[in-house]
Short mmCIF file of C-alpha atoms and ligand atoms in Angstrom, two decimals:
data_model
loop_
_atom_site.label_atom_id
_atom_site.label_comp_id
_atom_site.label_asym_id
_atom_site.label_seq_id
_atom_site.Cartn_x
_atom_site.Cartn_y
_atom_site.Cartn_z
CA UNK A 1 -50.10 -1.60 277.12
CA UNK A 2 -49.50 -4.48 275.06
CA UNK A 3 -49.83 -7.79 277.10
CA UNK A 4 -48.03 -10.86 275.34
CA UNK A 5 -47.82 -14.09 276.63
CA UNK A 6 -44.40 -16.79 274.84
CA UNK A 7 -45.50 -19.63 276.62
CA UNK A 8 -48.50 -20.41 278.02
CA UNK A 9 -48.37 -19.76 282.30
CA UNK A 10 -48.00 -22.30 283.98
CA UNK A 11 -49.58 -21.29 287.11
CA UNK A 12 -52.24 -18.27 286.95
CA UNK A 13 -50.30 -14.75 286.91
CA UNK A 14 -51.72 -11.59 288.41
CA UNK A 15 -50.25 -8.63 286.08
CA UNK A 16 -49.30 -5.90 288.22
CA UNK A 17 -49.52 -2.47 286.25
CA UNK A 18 -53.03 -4.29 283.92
CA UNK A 19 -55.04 -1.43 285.18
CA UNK A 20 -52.37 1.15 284.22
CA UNK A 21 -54.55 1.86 280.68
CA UNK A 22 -52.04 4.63 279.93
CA UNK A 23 -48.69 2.01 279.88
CA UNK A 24 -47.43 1.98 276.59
CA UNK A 25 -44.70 -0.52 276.94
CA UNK A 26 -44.95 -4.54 276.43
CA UNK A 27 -45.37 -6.86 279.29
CA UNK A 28 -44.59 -10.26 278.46
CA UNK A 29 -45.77 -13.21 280.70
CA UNK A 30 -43.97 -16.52 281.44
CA UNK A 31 -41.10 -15.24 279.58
CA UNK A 32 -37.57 -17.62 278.97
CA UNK A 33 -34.80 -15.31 280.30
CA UNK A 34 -32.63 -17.92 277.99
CA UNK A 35 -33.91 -15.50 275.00
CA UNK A 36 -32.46 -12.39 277.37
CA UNK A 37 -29.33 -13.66 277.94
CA UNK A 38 -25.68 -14.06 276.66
CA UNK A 39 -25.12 -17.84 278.20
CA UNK A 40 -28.71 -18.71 276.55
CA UNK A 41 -29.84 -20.06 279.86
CA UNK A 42 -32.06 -19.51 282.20
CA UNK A 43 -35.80 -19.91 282.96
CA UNK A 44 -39.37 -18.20 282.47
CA UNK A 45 -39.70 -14.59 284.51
CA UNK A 46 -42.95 -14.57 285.66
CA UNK A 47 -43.26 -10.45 283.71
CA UNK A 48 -41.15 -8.75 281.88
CA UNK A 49 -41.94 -5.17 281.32
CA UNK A 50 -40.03 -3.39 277.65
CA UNK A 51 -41.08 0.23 278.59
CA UNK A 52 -41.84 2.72 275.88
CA UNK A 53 -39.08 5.02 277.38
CA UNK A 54 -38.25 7.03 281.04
CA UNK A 55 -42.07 8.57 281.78
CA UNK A 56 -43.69 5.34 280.78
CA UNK A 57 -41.39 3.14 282.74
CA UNK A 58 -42.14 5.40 285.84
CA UNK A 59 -45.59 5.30 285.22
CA UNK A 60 -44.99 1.57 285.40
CA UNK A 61 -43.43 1.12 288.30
CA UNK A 62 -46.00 2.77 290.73
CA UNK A 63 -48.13 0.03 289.31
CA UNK A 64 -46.35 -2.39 291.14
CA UNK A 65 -46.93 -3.22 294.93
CA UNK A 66 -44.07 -2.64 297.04
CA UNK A 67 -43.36 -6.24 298.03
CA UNK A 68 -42.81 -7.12 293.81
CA UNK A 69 -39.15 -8.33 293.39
CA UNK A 70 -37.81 -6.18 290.08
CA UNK A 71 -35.13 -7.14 288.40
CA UNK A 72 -33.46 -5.07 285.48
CA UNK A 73 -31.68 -6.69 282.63
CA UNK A 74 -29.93 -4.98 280.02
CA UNK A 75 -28.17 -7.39 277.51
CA UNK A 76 -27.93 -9.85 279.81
CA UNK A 77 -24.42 -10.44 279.05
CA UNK A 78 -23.11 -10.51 282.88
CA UNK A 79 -26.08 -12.58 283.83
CA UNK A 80 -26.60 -16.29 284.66
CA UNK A 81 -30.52 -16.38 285.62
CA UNK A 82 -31.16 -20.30 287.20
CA UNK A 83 -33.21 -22.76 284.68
CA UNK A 84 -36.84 -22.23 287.29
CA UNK A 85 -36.39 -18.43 286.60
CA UNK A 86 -36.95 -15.19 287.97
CA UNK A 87 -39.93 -15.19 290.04
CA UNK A 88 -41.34 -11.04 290.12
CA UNK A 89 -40.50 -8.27 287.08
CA UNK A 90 -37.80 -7.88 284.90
CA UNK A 91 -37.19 -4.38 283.92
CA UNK A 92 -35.57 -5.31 280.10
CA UNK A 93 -33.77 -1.42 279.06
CA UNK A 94 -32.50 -2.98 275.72
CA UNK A 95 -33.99 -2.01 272.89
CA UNK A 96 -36.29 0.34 274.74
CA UNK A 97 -34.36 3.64 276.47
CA UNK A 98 -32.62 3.77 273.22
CA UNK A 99 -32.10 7.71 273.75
CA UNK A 100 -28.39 8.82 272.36
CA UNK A 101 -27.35 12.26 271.89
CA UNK A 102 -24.76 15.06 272.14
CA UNK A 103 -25.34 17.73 274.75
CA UNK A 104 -22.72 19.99 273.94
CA UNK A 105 -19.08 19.48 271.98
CA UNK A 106 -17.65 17.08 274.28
CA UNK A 107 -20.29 15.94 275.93
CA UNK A 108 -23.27 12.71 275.26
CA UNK A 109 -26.09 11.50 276.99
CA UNK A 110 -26.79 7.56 276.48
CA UNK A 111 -29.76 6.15 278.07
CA UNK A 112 -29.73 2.71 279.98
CA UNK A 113 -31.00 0.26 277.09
CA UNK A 114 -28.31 1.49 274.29
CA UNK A 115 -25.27 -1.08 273.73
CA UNK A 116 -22.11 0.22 275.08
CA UNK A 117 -20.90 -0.73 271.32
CA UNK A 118 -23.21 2.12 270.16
CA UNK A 119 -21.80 4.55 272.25
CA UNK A 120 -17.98 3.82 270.96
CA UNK A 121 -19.04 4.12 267.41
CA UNK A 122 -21.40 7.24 268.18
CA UNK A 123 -18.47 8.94 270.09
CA UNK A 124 -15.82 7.97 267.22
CA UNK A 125 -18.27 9.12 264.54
CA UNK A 126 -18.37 12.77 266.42
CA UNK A 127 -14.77 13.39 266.41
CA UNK A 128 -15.02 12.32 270.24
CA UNK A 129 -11.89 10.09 272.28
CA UNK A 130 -12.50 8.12 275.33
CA UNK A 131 -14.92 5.47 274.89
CA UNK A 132 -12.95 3.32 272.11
CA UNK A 133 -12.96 0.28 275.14
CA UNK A 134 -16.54 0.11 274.82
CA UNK A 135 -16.55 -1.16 271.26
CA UNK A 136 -16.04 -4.40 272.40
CA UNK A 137 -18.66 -4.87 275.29
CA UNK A 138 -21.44 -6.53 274.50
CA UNK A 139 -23.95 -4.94 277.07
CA UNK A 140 -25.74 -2.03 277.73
CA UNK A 141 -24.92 1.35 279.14
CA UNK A 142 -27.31 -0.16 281.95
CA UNK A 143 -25.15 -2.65 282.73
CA UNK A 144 -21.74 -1.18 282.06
CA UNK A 145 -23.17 1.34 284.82
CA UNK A 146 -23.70 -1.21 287.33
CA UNK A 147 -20.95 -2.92 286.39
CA UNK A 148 -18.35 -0.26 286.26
CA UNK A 149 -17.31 -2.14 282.82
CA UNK A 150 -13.85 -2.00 281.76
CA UNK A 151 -11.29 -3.27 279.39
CA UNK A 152 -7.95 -2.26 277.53
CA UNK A 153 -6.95 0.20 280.41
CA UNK A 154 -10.28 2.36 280.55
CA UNK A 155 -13.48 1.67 283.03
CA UNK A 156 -16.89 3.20 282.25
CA UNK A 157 -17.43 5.46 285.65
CA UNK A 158 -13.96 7.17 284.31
CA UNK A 159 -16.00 8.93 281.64
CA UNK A 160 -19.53 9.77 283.55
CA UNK A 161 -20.59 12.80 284.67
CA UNK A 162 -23.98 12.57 285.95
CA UNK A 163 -26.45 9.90 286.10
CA UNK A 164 -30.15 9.52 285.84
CA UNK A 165 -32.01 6.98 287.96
CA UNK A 166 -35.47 5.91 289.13
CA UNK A 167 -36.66 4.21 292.22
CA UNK A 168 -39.08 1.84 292.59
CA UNK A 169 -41.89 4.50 293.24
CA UNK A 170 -40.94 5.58 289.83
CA UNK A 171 -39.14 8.97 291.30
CA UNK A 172 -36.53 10.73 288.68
CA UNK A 173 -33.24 12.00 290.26
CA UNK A 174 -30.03 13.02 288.30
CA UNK A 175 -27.08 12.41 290.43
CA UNK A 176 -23.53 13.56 290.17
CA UNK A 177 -20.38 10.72 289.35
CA UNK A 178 -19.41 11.73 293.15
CA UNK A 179 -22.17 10.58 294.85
CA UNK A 180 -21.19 6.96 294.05
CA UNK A 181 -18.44 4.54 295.74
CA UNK A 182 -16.52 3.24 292.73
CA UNK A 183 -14.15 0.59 292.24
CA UNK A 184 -13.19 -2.29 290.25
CA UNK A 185 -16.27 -4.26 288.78
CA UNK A 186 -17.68 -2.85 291.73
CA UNK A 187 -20.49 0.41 292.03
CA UNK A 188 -21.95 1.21 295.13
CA UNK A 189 -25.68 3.84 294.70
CA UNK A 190 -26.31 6.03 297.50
CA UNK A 191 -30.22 4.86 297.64
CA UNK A 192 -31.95 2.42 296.00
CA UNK A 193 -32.28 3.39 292.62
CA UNK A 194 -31.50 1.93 289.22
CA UNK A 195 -29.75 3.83 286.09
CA UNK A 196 -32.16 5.26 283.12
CA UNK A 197 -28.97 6.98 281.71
CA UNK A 198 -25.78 8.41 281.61
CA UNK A 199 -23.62 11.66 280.98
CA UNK A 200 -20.76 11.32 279.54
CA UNK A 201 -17.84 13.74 279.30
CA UNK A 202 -14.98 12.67 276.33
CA UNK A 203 -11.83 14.55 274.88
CA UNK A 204 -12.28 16.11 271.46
CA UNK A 205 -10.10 13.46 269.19
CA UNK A 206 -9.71 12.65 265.61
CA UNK A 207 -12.83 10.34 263.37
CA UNK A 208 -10.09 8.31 261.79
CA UNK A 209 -7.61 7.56 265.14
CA UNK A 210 -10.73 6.59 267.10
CA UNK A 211 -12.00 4.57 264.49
CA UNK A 212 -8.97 2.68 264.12
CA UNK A 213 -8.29 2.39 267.91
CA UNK A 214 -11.51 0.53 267.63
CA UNK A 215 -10.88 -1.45 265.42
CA UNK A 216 -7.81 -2.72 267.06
CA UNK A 217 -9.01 -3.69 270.23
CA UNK A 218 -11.83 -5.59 268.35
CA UNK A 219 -9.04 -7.95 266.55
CA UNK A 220 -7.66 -7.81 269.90
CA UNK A 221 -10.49 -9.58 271.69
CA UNK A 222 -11.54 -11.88 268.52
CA UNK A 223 -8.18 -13.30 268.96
CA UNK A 224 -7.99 -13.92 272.63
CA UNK A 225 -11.97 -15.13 273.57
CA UNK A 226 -14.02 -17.96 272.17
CA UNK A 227 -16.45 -15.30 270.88
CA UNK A 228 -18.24 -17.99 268.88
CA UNK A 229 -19.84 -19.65 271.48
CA UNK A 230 -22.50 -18.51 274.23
CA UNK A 231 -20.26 -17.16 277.10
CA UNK A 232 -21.14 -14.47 279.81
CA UNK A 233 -17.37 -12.58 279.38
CA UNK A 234 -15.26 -12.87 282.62
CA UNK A 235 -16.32 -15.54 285.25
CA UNK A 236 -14.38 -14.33 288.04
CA UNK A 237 -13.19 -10.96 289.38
CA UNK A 238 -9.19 -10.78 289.24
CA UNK A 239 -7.77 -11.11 292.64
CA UNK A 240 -5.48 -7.82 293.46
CA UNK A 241 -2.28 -8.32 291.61
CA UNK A 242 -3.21 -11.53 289.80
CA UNK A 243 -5.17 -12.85 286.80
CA UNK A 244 -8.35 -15.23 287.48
CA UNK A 245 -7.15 -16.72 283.89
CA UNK A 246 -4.09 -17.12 285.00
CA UNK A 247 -4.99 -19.04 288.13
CA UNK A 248 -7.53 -21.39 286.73
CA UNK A 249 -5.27 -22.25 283.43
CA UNK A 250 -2.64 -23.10 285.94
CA UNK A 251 -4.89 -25.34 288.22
CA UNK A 252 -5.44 -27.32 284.97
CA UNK A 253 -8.99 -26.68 284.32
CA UNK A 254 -8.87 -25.42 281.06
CA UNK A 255 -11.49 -28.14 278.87
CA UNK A 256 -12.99 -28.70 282.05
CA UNK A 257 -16.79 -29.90 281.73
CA UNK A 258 -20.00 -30.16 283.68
CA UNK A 259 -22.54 -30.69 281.16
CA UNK A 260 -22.63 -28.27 278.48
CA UNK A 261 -20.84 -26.00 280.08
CA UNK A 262 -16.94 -25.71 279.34
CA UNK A 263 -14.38 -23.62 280.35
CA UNK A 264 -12.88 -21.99 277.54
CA UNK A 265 -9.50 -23.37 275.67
CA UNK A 266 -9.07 -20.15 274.66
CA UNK A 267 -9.49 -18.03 277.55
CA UNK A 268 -9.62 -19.91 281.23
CA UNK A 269 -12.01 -17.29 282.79
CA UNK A 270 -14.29 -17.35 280.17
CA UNK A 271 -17.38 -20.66 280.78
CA UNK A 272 -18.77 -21.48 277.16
CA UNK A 273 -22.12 -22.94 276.66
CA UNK A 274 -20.98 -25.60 274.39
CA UNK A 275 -24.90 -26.51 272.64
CA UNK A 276 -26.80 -27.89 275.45
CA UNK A 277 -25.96 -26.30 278.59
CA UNK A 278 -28.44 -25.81 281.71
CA UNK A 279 -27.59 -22.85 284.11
CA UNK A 280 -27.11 -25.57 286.91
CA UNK A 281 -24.00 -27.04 284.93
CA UNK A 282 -22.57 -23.62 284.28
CA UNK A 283 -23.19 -22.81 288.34
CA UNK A 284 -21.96 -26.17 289.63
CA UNK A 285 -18.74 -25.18 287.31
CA UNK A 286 -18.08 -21.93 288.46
CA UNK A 287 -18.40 -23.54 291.99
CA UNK A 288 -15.57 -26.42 290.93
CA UNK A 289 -13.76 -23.79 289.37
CA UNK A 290 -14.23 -21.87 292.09
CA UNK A 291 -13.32 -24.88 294.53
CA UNK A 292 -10.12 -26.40 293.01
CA UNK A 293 -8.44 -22.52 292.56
CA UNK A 294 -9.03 -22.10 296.34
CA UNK A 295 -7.29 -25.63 296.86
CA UNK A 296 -4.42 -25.65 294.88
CA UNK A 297 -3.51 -21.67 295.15
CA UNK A 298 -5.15 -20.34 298.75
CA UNK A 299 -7.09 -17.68 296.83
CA UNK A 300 -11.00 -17.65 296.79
CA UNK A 301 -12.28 -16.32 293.52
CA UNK A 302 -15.39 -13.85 293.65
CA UNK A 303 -17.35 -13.98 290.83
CA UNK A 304 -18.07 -10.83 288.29
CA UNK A 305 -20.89 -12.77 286.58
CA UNK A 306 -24.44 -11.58 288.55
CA UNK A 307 -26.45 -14.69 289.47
CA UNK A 308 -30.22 -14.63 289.84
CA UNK A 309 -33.37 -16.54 290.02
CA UNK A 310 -34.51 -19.96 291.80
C1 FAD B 1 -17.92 -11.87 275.08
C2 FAD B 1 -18.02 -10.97 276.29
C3 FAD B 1 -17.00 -10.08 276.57
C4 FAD B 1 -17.08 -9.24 277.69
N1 FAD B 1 -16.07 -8.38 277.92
C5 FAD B 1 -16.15 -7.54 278.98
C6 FAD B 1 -15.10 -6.61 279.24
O1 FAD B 1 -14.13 -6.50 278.50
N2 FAD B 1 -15.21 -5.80 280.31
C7 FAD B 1 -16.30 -5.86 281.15
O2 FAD B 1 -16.36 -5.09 282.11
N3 FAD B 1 -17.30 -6.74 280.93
C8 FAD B 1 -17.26 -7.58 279.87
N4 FAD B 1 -18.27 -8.46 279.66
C9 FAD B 1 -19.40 -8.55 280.63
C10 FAD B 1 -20.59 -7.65 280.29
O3 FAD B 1 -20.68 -7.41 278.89
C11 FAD B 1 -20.53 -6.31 281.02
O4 FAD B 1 -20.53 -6.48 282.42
C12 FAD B 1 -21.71 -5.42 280.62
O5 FAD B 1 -21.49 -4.11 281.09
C13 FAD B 1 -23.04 -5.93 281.16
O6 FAD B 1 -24.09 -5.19 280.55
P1 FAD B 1 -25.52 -5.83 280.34
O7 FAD B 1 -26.41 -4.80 279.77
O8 FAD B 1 -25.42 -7.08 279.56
O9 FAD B 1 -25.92 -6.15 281.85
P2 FAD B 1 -26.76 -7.39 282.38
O10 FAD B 1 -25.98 -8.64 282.23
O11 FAD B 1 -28.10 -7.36 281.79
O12 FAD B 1 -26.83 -7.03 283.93
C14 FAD B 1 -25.65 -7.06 284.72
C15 FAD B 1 -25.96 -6.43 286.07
O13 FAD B 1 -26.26 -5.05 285.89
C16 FAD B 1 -27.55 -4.74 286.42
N5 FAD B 1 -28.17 -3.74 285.56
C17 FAD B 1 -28.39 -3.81 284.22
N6 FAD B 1 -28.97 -2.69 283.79
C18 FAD B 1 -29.13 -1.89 284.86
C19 FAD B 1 -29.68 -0.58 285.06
N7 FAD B 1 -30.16 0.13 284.05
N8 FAD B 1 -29.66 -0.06 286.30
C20 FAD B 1 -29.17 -0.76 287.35
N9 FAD B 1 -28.65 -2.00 287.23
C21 FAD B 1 -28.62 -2.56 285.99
C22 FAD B 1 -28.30 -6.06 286.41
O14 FAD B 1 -29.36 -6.05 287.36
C23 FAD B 1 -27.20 -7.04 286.74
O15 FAD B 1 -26.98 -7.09 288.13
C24 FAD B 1 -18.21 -9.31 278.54
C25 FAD B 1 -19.25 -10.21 278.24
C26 FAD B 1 -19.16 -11.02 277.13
C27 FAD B 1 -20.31 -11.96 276.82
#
């Protein structure tokens, strides 16, 4: 196992999994989560492991002691992690379970660390309809798993099949689609597990119409979200039968700053990092944000956007 350290620590770091000889992943010490995350905030995890793939990320995690808070990052593109950081592991699956491949005609296994982006184009490429939403999603399959990601109409847990997931003693399971409580934005696991990748089941299409389905919803979402600037997608969960957008442009808080942060002109449920934000200033603006909607229209806004660290 490779051992890097970005910064130096700043307090002394015990490396769980150090006498693992056999690792062949990268553990990274005192690492900025701001390099691991859409917003391009957030603070040093103490480790974070970039397995080699499944077996040696198994291997890893009987290395660690049961009381070791993991956490498991994909793209980081749902995530505000606080500016002291993540104190424990951070399981990063992109660029490492990069596994993508047909199983049959209509079938495609994707494993946890490979962009939801990939998948659209890899499906579209086959001749295969169904996952044209992804194109535009800029996180893993990881993430769009725990996430139940959706957009345009379609939601990922519509197309899976089966998962495959490993606890924290680094046991394998495959699972079937039914064994999980799915909703909107909203996945609940039967056991403590986290995803290592998915089955997917799509409709035999047409290259071309997929392709070009793509590509709409792409100009679709270039023209409706400030996709130049650091932003984390949708803020807040929409509230049955109404639009968080809708709520917050209508409380006036469109342009409305704490720091660097800013939400969006362009889309009210989307907070920008305009240059120089600090995860604080993004939290203490989804909490305003958060605050004013509740005053003005009754209705308390959950937030999609996962928030971790100290
Ligand atoms: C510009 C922009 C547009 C977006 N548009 C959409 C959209 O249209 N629809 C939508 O649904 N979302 C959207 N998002 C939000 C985000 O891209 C999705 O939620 C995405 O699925 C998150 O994937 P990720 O890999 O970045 O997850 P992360 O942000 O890394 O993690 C999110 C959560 O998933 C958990 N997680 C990650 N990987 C795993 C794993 N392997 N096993 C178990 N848990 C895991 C994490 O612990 C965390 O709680 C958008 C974001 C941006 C920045």
């Amino acid at each position: 196992m490779m051992v890097q350290s970005g910064n130096p620590p700043t307090t002394p770091v015990s490396v769980p999994g150090s006498a693992g000889a056999a690792l062949r992943g990268r553990l990274l010490v005192n690492e900025p989560m701001a390099r691991h995350t859409s917003w391009r905030v957030g603070g040093p995890a103490d480790r974070v492991y970039v397995p080699a793939d499944i077996d040696d990320l198994a291997a890893f995690l009987r290395t660690l002691s049961p009381e070791e808070p993991i956490h498991w990052v994909g793209l980081g593109s749902n995530l505000l992690v606080r500016d002291r950081g993540v104190r424990g592991t951070v399981i990063l699956t992109s660029g490492a379970l990069s596994g993508l491949a047909l199983l049959d005609e209509t079938r495609v296994r994707a494993e946890a660390g490979v962009p939801s982006a990939k998948v659209a184009r890899f499906c579209a490429t086959h001749g295969l309809g169904g996952a044209e939403f992804l194109a535009g999603i800029p996180g893993t399959v990881g993430g769009a798993l725990a996430m139940n990601a959706g957009a345009f109409g379609g939601e990922f847990w519509n197309l899976v099949e089966a998962v495959e997931t490993l606890d924290r003693r680094g046991e394998r399971r495959t699972r079937q689609a039914s064994e999980y409580a799915v909703g909107y934005r909203s996945v609940k696991s039967p056991a403590a597990e986290w995803f290592v990748a998915a089955h997917l089941k799509l409709v035999r299409g047409e290259h071309a119409q997929a392709r070009a389905l793509i590509k709409s919803l792409l100009a679709r979402r270039g023209a409706t979200q400030p996709t130049q600037m650091p932003n984390a997608g949708s803020v807040f969960k929409n509230p049955p039968g109404d639009h968080a957008a809708r709520l917050i442009e209508a409380a006036g808080l469109k342009g409305a700053t704490v720091g660097g942060a800013c939400v969006s002109e362009l889309h009210a449920n989307f907070i920008v990092n305009a240059g120089n934000a600090t995860a604080a200033d993004i939290e203490e603006l989804i909490e305003h944000v958060r605050a004013t909607v509740e005053l003005r229209f009754g209705v308390r806004l959950e937030t999609e956007v996962r928030v971790i660290g100290e």
